Coordinates of C-alpha atoms in Angstrom, one line a residue:
M18 CA 127.5 136.2 103.8
E19 CA 128.7 132.6 103.7
G20 CA 126.3 129.8 103.1
Q21 CA 124.3 128.9 106.2
V22 CA 125.2 125.5 107.6
I23 CA 121.9 123.6 108.4
G24 CA 123.4 120.4 109.8
A25 CA 121.6 117.3 108.9
G26 CA 118.5 118.8 107.3
P27 CA 116.9 117.6 104.1
Y28 CA 119.5 117.3 101.3
R29 CA 117.4 117.4 98.2
A30 CA 115.4 120.5 99.3
T31 CA 118.6 122.4 100.1
K32 CA 120.0 121.5 96.7
L33 CA 116.9 122.8 94.9
W34 CA 117.0 126.0 97.0
N35 CA 120.6 126.7 95.8
E36 CA 119.7 125.8 92.2
T37 CA 116.7 128.2 92.2
I38 CA 118.8 131.0 93.6
K39 CA 121.4 130.5 90.9
L40 CA 118.7 130.6 88.2
F41 CA 117.2 133.7 89.7
R42 CA 120.5 135.6 90.1
G43 CA 121.7 134.5 86.7
G44 CA 118.7 135.4 84.7
M45 CA 117.0 138.4 86.5
P46 CA 117.2 141.4 84.3
L47 CA 119.1 144.3 85.9
R48 CA 119.0 147.9 84.8
R49 CA 119.3 151.5 85.9
H50 CA 116.5 152.9 88.1
W51 CA 115.8 156.4 89.5
A52 CA 114.4 156.8 93.0
N53 CA 114.2 159.9 95.2
F54 CA 116.2 161.9 92.6
R55 CA 119.0 159.3 92.6
C56 CA 120.3 156.8 90.1
Y57 CA 120.8 153.1 91.1
D58 CA 122.5 150.8 88.6
C59 CA 122.0 147.0 88.4
T60 CA 118.7 147.0 90.3
F61 CA 115.2 145.8 89.9
T62 CA 111.8 146.6 91.3
G63 CA 109.8 144.2 93.5
S64 CA 107.1 143.8 90.8
E65 CA 109.8 143.0 88.2
A66 CA 111.3 140.3 90.5
V67 CA 107.8 138.7 91.1
D68 CA 107.1 138.7 87.4
Y69 CA 110.4 137.1 86.4
L70 CA 110.6 134.5 89.3
H71 CA 107.0 133.5 88.8
E72 CA 107.5 132.7 85.1
L73 CA 110.8 131.0 86.0
L74 CA 109.1 128.7 88.6
R75 CA 106.2 127.9 86.3
S76 CA 108.5 126.7 83.5
N77 CA 110.8 124.7 85.8
Y78 CA 110.0 121.0 86.0
N79 CA 110.7 120.9 89.7
F80 CA 107.8 123.3 90.4
G81 CA 105.5 123.6 87.4
P82 CA 102.6 125.7 86.2
E83 CA 100.6 125.3 89.5
V84 CA 102.8 127.9 91.2
T85 CA 100.8 131.0 92.0
R86 CA 102.0 134.6 92.0
Y87 CA 101.3 134.8 95.8
Q88 CA 103.5 131.7 96.3
T89 CA 106.2 133.5 94.3
L90 CA 105.9 136.6 96.5
Q91 CA 106.2 134.4 99.6
L92 CA 109.4 132.9 98.2
L93 CA 110.9 136.3 97.5
R94 CA 110.2 137.3 101.1
K95 CA 112.2 134.3 102.2
F96 CA 115.0 135.3 99.8
F97 CA 114.9 138.8 101.3
K98 CA 115.2 137.4 104.9
A99 CA 118.0 135.0 103.8
H100 CA 119.9 137.9 102.2
V101 CA 119.6 136.5 98.7
I102 CA 118.5 140.0 97.8
E103 CA 118.6 143.3 99.6
D104 CA 117.2 146.8 99.1
V105 CA 119.2 149.6 97.5
K106 CA 120.2 150.8 101.0
G107 CA 121.7 147.4 102.0
R108 CA 118.8 146.4 104.3
H109 CA 117.5 142.8 104.3
G110 CA 115.1 140.9 106.6
T111 CA 113.9 143.9 108.6
E112 CA 110.9 144.5 106.4
D113 CA 108.8 142.4 104.1
F114 CA 109.5 142.2 100.4
E115 CA 106.8 144.1 98.5
D116 CA 105.3 143.5 95.1
N117 CA 105.6 147.2 94.1
S118 CA 108.2 149.7 92.7
H119 CA 110.5 149.5 95.6
L120 CA 114.1 148.9 94.4
Y121 CA 116.2 145.8 95.3
R122 CA 119.6 144.4 94.2
F123 CA 121.8 141.3 94.7
P124 CA 124.4 141.4 97.4
T125 CA 128.0 140.6 96.4
M126 CA 128.4 137.8 99.0
S127 CA 127.2 134.2 98.3
P128 CA 123.7 133.6 99.5
L129 CA 123.9 129.8 98.9
K130 CA 123.4 127.3 101.7
S131 CA 125.9 124.6 102.5
L132 CA 124.6 121.2 101.6
P133 CA 123.8 119.2 104.8
T134 CA 125.8 116.1 105.6
R135 CA 123.7 113.1 104.9
P136 CA 123.4 110.9 108.0
S137 CA 124.8 107.4 107.6
W138 CA 122.7 104.4 108.7
R139 CA 124.9 101.6 107.4
D140 CA 126.0 100.4 110.8
D141 CA 122.6 99.8 112.3
G142 CA 120.0 100.4 109.6
D143 CA 121.2 98.2 106.7
L144 CA 118.6 95.8 105.4
P145 CA 119.1 92.4 106.9
R146 CA 119.8 89.6 104.4
L147 CA 116.7 88.0 102.8
I148 CA 115.6 84.8 104.3
R149 CA 116.8 81.9 102.1
W150 CA 117.4 78.2 102.2
D151 CA 120.1 78.5 104.9
D152 CA 118.0 76.8 107.4
Y153 CA 116.3 73.6 106.4
E154 CA 115.0 70.3 107.9
E155 CA 114.7 66.8 106.6
L156 CA 111.3 65.5 105.9
P157 CA 110.4 62.6 108.2
Q158 CA 110.8 59.2 106.5
K159 CA 107.8 56.9 106.5
E160 CA 108.2 53.8 108.7
N161 CA 107.7 50.2 107.6
V162 CA 108.0 51.1 104.0
A163 CA 110.3 48.9 101.9
P164 CA 112.8 50.9 99.8
Q165 CA 112.0 51.0 96.2
K166 CA 114.4 49.8 93.6
S167 CA 115.2 52.0 90.7
A168 CA 113.7 50.8 87.4
E169 CA 116.1 49.6 84.7
L170 CA 116.3 51.8 81.6
T171 CA 116.2 50.3 78.1
S172 CA 118.5 51.7 75.5
D173 CA 115.7 53.5 73.7
L174 CA 114.4 55.0 76.9
W175 CA 118.0 56.0 77.9
N176 CA 118.5 58.0 74.7
K177 CA 115.3 59.9 75.3
R178 CA 116.3 60.9 78.8
H179 CA 118.6 63.8 79.6
S180 CA 122.3 62.8 79.8
V181 CA 122.4 63.8 83.5
A182 CA 120.4 60.7 84.3
I183 CA 123.4 58.4 83.5
G184 CA 123.8 55.6 86.0
D185 CA 122.1 55.2 89.4
V186 CA 120.9 58.1 91.4
H187 CA 123.2 58.9 94.4
E188 CA 122.0 59.0 97.9
C189 CA 119.7 62.0 98.5
K190 CA 117.5 63.7 101.1
L191 CA 114.2 65.5 100.7
I192 CA 114.5 68.8 102.5
R193 CA 112.3 71.8 103.1
R194 CA 112.7 75.1 104.9
R195 CA 111.1 75.5 108.3
E196 CA 107.7 77.1 108.3
V197 CA 107.8 80.7 107.3
T198 CA 106.4 82.8 110.1
S199 CA 104.3 86.0 109.7
K200 CA 107.2 88.0 111.1
Q201 CA 109.5 86.6 108.4
V202 CA 106.9 87.5 105.7
D203 CA 106.8 91.1 107.0
H204 CA 110.6 91.2 106.9
I205 CA 110.7 89.9 103.3
W206 CA 108.1 92.5 102.2
K207 CA 110.1 95.3 103.9
S208 CA 113.5 94.2 102.4
M209 CA 112.2 93.7 98.9
T210 CA 110.1 96.9 98.9
I211 CA 113.0 99.1 99.9
T212 CA 115.2 97.4 97.3
H213 CA 112.6 97.9 94.6
L214 CA 112.3 101.6 95.6
Q215 CA 116.0 102.2 95.4
R216 CA 116.0 100.7 91.9
V217 CA 113.1 102.8 90.7
L218 CA 114.7 106.0 92.0
G219 CA 117.9 105.1 90.2
L220 CA 120.1 105.5 93.3
K221 CA 123.2 103.5 94.2
T222 CA 122.1 103.7 97.9
L223 CA 119.3 105.1 100.0
D224 CA 121.8 106.1 102.7
G225 CA 120.8 109.5 103.9
I226 CA 117.4 109.3 102.2
L227 CA 115.6 106.5 104.0
N228 CA 116.5 104.9 107.3
P229 CA 115.2 101.3 107.1
A230 CA 114.7 101.3 110.8
H231 CA 111.8 103.7 110.3
V232 CA 110.0 101.2 107.9
N233 CA 107.6 98.6 109.4
G234 CA 107.2 95.5 107.4
K235 CA 103.8 94.7 109.0
D236 CA 102.5 98.1 107.8
I237 CA 103.4 97.2 104.2
V238 CA 101.5 93.9 104.5
V239 CA 98.5 95.7 105.9
N240 CA 98.6 98.3 103.2
I241 CA 98.5 95.6 100.5
F242 CA 96.1 93.0 101.9
N243 CA 93.7 94.9 104.3
V244 CA 91.9 96.8 101.7
N245 CA 88.3 97.1 100.4
K246 CA 87.2 96.5 96.8
T247 CA 88.3 100.0 95.8
G248 CA 91.8 99.6 97.2
I249 CA 91.3 101.8 100.3
V250 CA 93.0 100.6 103.4
V251 CA 90.7 99.2 106.1
L252 CA 92.0 99.6 109.6
E253 CA 91.7 96.8 112.2
N254 CA 91.8 99.3 115.0
K255 CA 88.9 101.6 114.5
A256 CA 90.3 104.0 117.1
E257 CA 93.0 104.9 114.5
D258 CA 90.4 105.7 111.9
M259 CA 89.1 109.1 110.9
P260 CA 86.1 110.5 112.9
Y261 CA 82.8 109.7 111.4
W262 CA 81.8 113.3 110.9
V263 CA 85.0 113.9 108.8
V264 CA 84.2 110.9 106.6
S265 CA 80.6 112.0 106.2
A266 CA 81.8 115.5 105.2
M267 CA 84.2 114.1 102.6
K268 CA 81.4 111.8 101.1
C269 CA 79.1 114.8 100.9
L270 CA 81.6 116.8 98.8
A271 CA 82.9 113.9 96.8
N272 CA 79.3 112.9 95.7
W273 CA 77.8 116.3 95.5
P274 CA 74.9 117.0 95.3
E275 CA 73.8 113.4 96.2
G276 CA 76.2 112.9 99.0
N277 CA 74.3 114.7 101.8
D278 CA 73.7 111.5 104.0
A279 CA 72.4 113.5 106.9
K280 CA 69.8 115.1 104.8
Q281 CA 70.7 118.4 106.3
P282 CA 69.0 121.5 104.8
L283 CA 71.3 123.2 102.3
Y284 CA 71.9 126.9 102.6
P285 CA 74.1 129.3 100.5
G286 CA 77.7 128.5 101.2
F287 CA 76.9 125.0 102.7
E288 CA 79.5 123.3 100.5
R289 CA 82.2 125.8 101.6
D290 CA 81.5 125.0 105.3
V291 CA 81.8 121.3 104.6
L292 CA 85.1 121.8 102.9
R293 CA 86.3 123.9 105.8
T294 CA 85.4 121.0 108.2
V295 CA 87.5 118.6 106.2
A296 CA 90.4 121.1 105.9
D297 CA 90.4 121.8 109.7
Y298 CA 90.8 118.1 110.4
Y299 CA 93.7 117.6 108.0
Q300 CA 95.5 120.8 108.9
K301 CA 95.5 119.9 112.6
L302 CA 97.4 116.6 112.1
K303 CA 100.6 116.3 114.0
E304 CA 102.7 115.6 110.9
P305 CA 102.1 115.5 107.2
L306 CA 100.5 112.4 105.7
L307 CA 103.7 111.4 104.0
T308 CA 105.6 111.6 107.4
F309 CA 108.8 113.4 108.2
H310 CA 110.8 110.2 107.9
L311 CA 109.9 109.8 104.2
Y312 CA 110.3 113.5 103.2
E313 CA 113.6 113.0 101.3
V314 CA 112.1 110.0 99.5
F315 CA 109.2 112.0 98.1
V316 CA 111.3 115.0 97.3
N317 CA 113.6 112.8 95.2
I318 CA 110.5 111.5 93.4
L319 CA 109.9 115.1 92.2
S320 CA 112.7 114.7 89.7
L321 CA 110.9 111.7 88.0
L322 CA 107.6 113.5 87.4
Q323 CA 108.5 114.2 83.8
E324 CA 108.6 110.4 83.3
Q325 CA 105.0 109.6 84.2
D326 CA 105.2 105.8 84.4
K327 CA 108.4 105.8 86.5
A328 CA 107.0 108.4 88.8
I329 CA 103.8 106.5 89.3
E330 CA 105.8 103.3 90.1
A331 CA 108.0 105.2 92.6
L332 CA 104.9 106.6 94.3
Q333 CA 103.2 103.2 94.4
V334 CA 106.1 101.7 96.2
S335 CA 106.9 104.6 98.5
C336 CA 103.3 105.0 99.7
L337 CA 103.4 101.3 100.8
L338 CA 105.9 102.4 103.5
L339 CA 103.3 104.7 105.2
P340 CA 101.6 103.7 108.4
P341 CA 98.1 102.3 107.4
P342 CA 96.2 105.2 109.0
N343 CA 98.2 107.7 107.0
R344 CA 97.8 105.7 103.8
R345 CA 94.0 105.6 104.3
R346 CA 93.7 109.3 105.0
L347 CA 95.9 110.1 102.0
Q348 CA 93.8 107.8 99.7
L349 CA 90.5 109.4 100.8
L350 CA 91.9 112.9 100.5
L351 CA 93.3 112.5 97.0
R352 CA 90.1 110.9 95.8
L353 CA 88.1 113.8 97.3
M354 CA 90.3 116.4 95.7
A355 CA 90.0 114.7 92.2
R356 CA 86.2 114.4 92.4
V357 CA 85.7 118.0 93.6
C358 CA 87.9 119.3 90.8
H359 CA 86.0 117.3 88.1
N360 CA 82.5 117.9 89.4
P361 CA 80.8 120.6 87.2
R362 CA 77.7 120.5 89.5
L363 CA 79.6 121.7 92.5
P364 CA 79.3 125.5 93.1
P365 CA 82.5 127.5 93.3
L366 CA 84.3 127.0 96.6
N367 CA 86.0 130.4 96.5
D368 CA 85.2 133.7 94.9
T369 CA 88.7 134.5 93.6
I370 CA 90.6 131.2 93.3
A371 CA 89.8 128.3 90.9
T372 CA 88.6 125.1 92.6
R373 CA 91.7 123.1 91.4
T374 CA 94.1 125.7 92.7
L375 CA 92.2 126.1 96.0
M376 CA 92.3 122.3 96.7
V377 CA 96.0 122.1 96.1
Q378 CA 96.8 125.1 98.2
M379 CA 94.5 124.1 101.0
F380 CA 95.9 120.5 101.4
S381 CA 99.4 120.4 99.9
H382 CA 101.2 121.2 103.2
C383 CA 99.0 118.6 104.9
V384 CA 100.6 116.0 102.6
L385 CA 104.3 116.9 102.4
G386 CA 106.5 118.8 104.7
S387 CA 109.9 118.6 106.4
P388 CA 110.5 118.7 110.2
D389 CA 112.9 121.7 109.7
D390 CA 110.3 123.8 107.8
M391 CA 112.4 124.1 104.6
D392 CA 112.0 127.2 102.5
L393 CA 110.7 125.4 99.4
D394 CA 108.3 123.1 101.2
E395 CA 105.2 124.8 99.9
L396 CA 106.3 124.8 96.3
L397 CA 107.5 121.2 96.3
A398 CA 104.3 120.0 98.0
T399 CA 102.2 121.8 95.4
K400 CA 104.0 120.1 92.6
L401 CA 103.8 116.6 94.2
V402 CA 100.2 116.9 95.4
T403 CA 99.1 118.0 92.0
F404 CA 100.6 115.0 90.3
M405 CA 99.3 112.6 93.0
M406 CA 95.8 114.1 92.7
E407 CA 95.8 113.5 88.9
H408 CA 97.0 109.9 89.1
H409 CA 95.6 108.9 92.5
G410 CA 93.9 105.8 91.1
A411 CA 97.1 104.3 89.8
I412 CA 99.1 105.3 92.8
S413 CA 96.7 103.5 95.1
Q414 CA 97.4 100.2 93.4
V415 CA 100.0 97.8 94.5
N416 CA 103.0 97.6 92.1
A417 CA 102.6 94.4 90.1
K418 CA 106.4 93.8 89.6
L419 CA 107.1 94.1 93.3
R420 CA 104.2 91.8 94.3
C421 CA 105.2 89.1 91.8
Q422 CA 108.8 89.2 93.0
V423 CA 107.8 88.8 96.7
E424 CA 105.3 86.0 95.9
E425 CA 107.9 84.1 93.9
H426 CA 110.4 84.4 96.7
L427 CA 107.9 83.2 99.3
S428 CA 106.9 80.3 97.1
H429 CA 110.5 79.3 96.8
L430 CA 111.0 79.2 100.5
K431 CA 108.0 76.9 100.9
R432 CA 109.1 74.5 98.2
A433 CA 110.6 71.1 99.1
Q434 CA 113.9 70.2 97.4
I435 CA 116.2 67.2 96.8
K436 CA 119.6 67.5 98.3
Y437 CA 122.3 65.1 97.0
A438 CA 125.0 63.7 99.3
G439 CA 128.1 65.9 99.2
S440 CA 126.4 68.8 97.4
D441 CA 125.8 72.0 99.3
T442 CA 124.6 73.9 96.2
D443 CA 121.0 75.1 96.0
F444 CA 120.4 75.3 92.3
S445 CA 116.8 76.3 92.6
A446 CA 117.5 79.6 94.4
S447 CA 116.4 82.5 92.3
P448 CA 119.4 84.5 91.1
A449 CA 117.3 87.8 91.4
F450 CA 118.0 87.9 95.1
C451 CA 121.7 86.8 95.1
K452 CA 124.5 89.0 96.3
Q453 CA 126.4 90.6 93.4
I454 CA 129.8 89.1 92.9
K455 CA 132.6 89.6 90.3
R456 CA 132.3 88.0 86.9
V457 CA 135.4 85.9 87.4
D458 CA 134.1 84.5 90.7
C459 CA 130.7 83.8 89.1
E460 CA 132.2 81.8 86.3
E461 CA 134.4 79.9 88.7
Q462 CA 131.4 79.0 90.9
K463 CA 129.4 78.0 87.8
V464 CA 132.1 75.5 86.8
I465 CA 132.6 74.1 90.3
G466 CA 128.8 73.9 91.0
T467 CA 128.1 71.9 87.8
Q468 CA 131.2 69.7 87.4
I469 CA 131.4 68.2 90.8
P470 CA 128.0 66.3 90.5
L471 CA 128.9 65.3 86.9
Q472 CA 132.3 63.9 88.1
Q473 CA 130.5 61.9 90.8
L474 CA 128.0 60.7 88.2
L475 CA 130.8 59.6 85.9
E476 CA 132.7 57.7 88.6
G477 CA 129.5 56.0 89.7
L478 CA 128.9 54.8 86.1
I479 CA 132.5 53.5 85.8
A480 CA 132.3 51.6 89.1
D481 CA 128.9 49.9 88.3
Q482 CA 129.8 46.2 88.1
E483 CA 126.3 45.1 87.3
L484 CA 125.9 47.1 84.1
P485 CA 126.8 45.1 81.0
A486 CA 129.9 46.2 79.2
K487 CA 128.0 47.0 76.0
D488 CA 125.6 49.3 77.8
K489 CA 128.4 50.9 79.8
R490 CA 130.4 51.8 76.7
K491 CA 127.2 53.2 75.1
R492 CA 126.5 55.4 78.2
L493 CA 130.0 56.6 78.5
K494 CA 130.0 57.6 74.8
Q495 CA 126.8 59.5 75.4
F496 CA 128.4 61.2 78.5
Q497 CA 131.4 62.1 76.4
K498 CA 129.2 63.7 73.8
S499 CA 127.2 65.7 76.4
Y500 CA 130.0 66.7 78.7
P501 CA 133.3 66.6 76.8
E502 CA 135.2 68.7 79.4
V503 CA 134.4 66.5 82.3
Y504 CA 135.1 63.3 80.3
Q505 CA 138.4 64.7 79.0
K506 CA 139.5 65.6 82.5
R507 CA 138.8 62.0 83.7
F508 CA 140.4 60.3 80.7
P509 CA 143.2 62.6 79.4
T510 CA 144.9 59.7 77.5
E511 CA 143.9 56.5 75.8
E512 CA 145.8 54.5 78.4
S513 CA 143.8 56.0 81.3
K514 CA 140.6 55.2 79.3
A515 CA 141.7 51.6 78.6
A516 CA 142.4 51.0 82.2
V517 CA 138.8 51.3 83.3
I518 CA 136.7 50.8 80.2
P519 CA 136.4 47.2 78.9
E520 CA 137.5 46.8 75.3
K521 CA 135.3 45.3 72.7
A522 CA 135.9 41.7 71.7
P523 CA 137.7 41.6 68.2
R524 CA 135.4 40.8 65.3
L525 CA 136.7 38.8 62.3
K526 CA 136.2 40.4 58.9
P527 CA 134.0 38.6 56.3
H528 CA 136.9 37.7 53.9
L529 CA 139.0 36.2 56.7
V530 CA 136.1 34.0 57.7
L531 CA 135.6 32.7 54.2
F532 CA 139.2 31.7 53.9
N533 CA 138.9 29.6 57.0
L534 CA 136.0 27.5 55.7
K535 CA 136.6 23.8 55.2
K536 CA 137.4 22.4 51.7
P537 CA 134.2 20.2 51.1
F538 CA 132.2 23.3 50.2
Q539 CA 133.5 23.3 46.6
P540 CA 130.6 25.3 44.9
F541 CA 131.2 28.1 47.2
Q542 CA 134.9 28.1 46.5
R543 CA 134.3 28.1 42.8
S544 CA 131.9 31.0 43.2
W545 CA 134.6 32.8 45.1
S546 CA 137.2 32.1 42.4
F547 CA 134.8 33.4 39.8
R548 CA 134.2 36.6 41.7
A549 CA 137.9 37.0 42.2

C-alpha cells in the first residue's frame, strides 16, 4: 500500500510516525513460528511485538521512559489498522491487535505516510517590520529665547575633546518619535517574541509551523504583566476564569491534607473524587490548552528536551503565545500535578497505577493534541507534559533575554535624538533589529555613513575665517592624525593643501640673526670669534 496522503496535517508528527515505523520494522526480531500444525517464517507474536516496541519507545528520546505497555499496545493497534503489520493470513484492521501468541508479519508494501505539504503564510502572515525611527517629529522650539553662542575652546581643552568636535557644530534639530501607542507595544512584543522563538528552535523559518496571524500581541503583554506574585496569570474578565469549584478542588489536592477549604467531611476515596472533578473539567475543554494552532511549535520543541536549558527557554517563549485563559489553566494544572506527585501524605489515587503515571496519563491529552487526531499524539503529549511538569516553575517565568531586548527597543523609540542637517542616518539604532545585508553592502554603508559628516566637518573648519591661522593649522593636523583617509581625499597633493591652508611665516635661524647684528657690539663679536 502506498503511503497515505494526509494533506496539510502536522508535519513533525508525520515524520516521527515514519521514523518509528522504520525503527520497528528494521529491528523487530523475526523467526519461524508454528501455528495450527503449520510453519510460518519471518513472523512474530503479538506479545513479542509489544515487548520489543515498548523497550524501543522507552529508550527513544522522542518518547522516553514514561511510555507504558498499554500505550505501546494502543500504538500497535494503530499500526495494525494502518497496515504497518498484518496477521499471517494477510488480514489487517478488521480485528484488534492482541497482546498474546497470535502471529503477525510485515507486509511487503510500504506502510509509510507521505509527508504533508507545509502551508505557506509568507504572503499574508509575515511579521510586519518592527517600529523604528522612520516617523519622527521635531520638538517645539521655545519662544523668546535668545540663541546661545558656542563657547570657544582653548588649545588644552581641544586636545582633551574627541577629534570629531573640530570646528563649529553644524545646524541640527532635536527630534523624537511620536508617542508609542499600546497597540504598537503589543505589535513589538509579538514580532520580537516570534523572532526569538525561531532562533531558539534553530529554524531558518517558521513557515508551516506557526502562522503569525494566529498570535495576538496583546495576549503576550497580558501573560507577562497581568500576573500575581507567583507568576500565575490574573484575568481581567472573570467570566473567562475557571469555575470556583474547580479551583477549590485543585487547592484541596495541591495542599493536601490542609487544603480542604470547605471543611467537608473526609471519607475513604474522597481525594480520588476530587481528582475526578478536576479531570472532568479539563477533559471537557473544546481544545487542548496548548491550542491547535501551536501544535507544530510544541512538537518541534520535543527534539530539544535533551538540552534542558534550551528546551525550557523554548517553552518559556512559546507559552507566552497562549491566550491568557489557557496559560492560567496550564499553570495551575502543572503546579497541581507537581505537588500531587511530590506529596507523600496524599493517599494513592489509583490501586494499580503510580500517582506520577496516573497524572500524566489523565491530563496529557488535555494539554497537547492535533486537530487531525494524529496517531502519535498520546505518546508525544506524555513526553512533553512530563517535562513541563518537572520544570513548571522555570517555564512559567518570562524569558529574561526576550524581555531585555524588547525593553531596550522600546526605550530606543522613546529617546530624543539630534539630527544634523543633510544627515539621514540614525546612528543610535540598535543593530540587533536591522535587516541582514551582504557584507560588501555593510562595509560600503559604514564608510558612507561616517565619511560624509567628517567631510562636512573638515570643510567647515577650512572655511572658518574667524579662527586664527595658528589654531586652524593645529586643528587640521589633529584631524589628519585622527582621520587620515578623509584628510588625504581632501588634500591629495601638497598644492591642493597649500591653496586653502595658510602657510607659516618664515623664521630666521639664530646664526643668521647674529650675522645681521650691528658692529658696535664688539664684545659679542669677539665671543663669537672665540667660539668659532
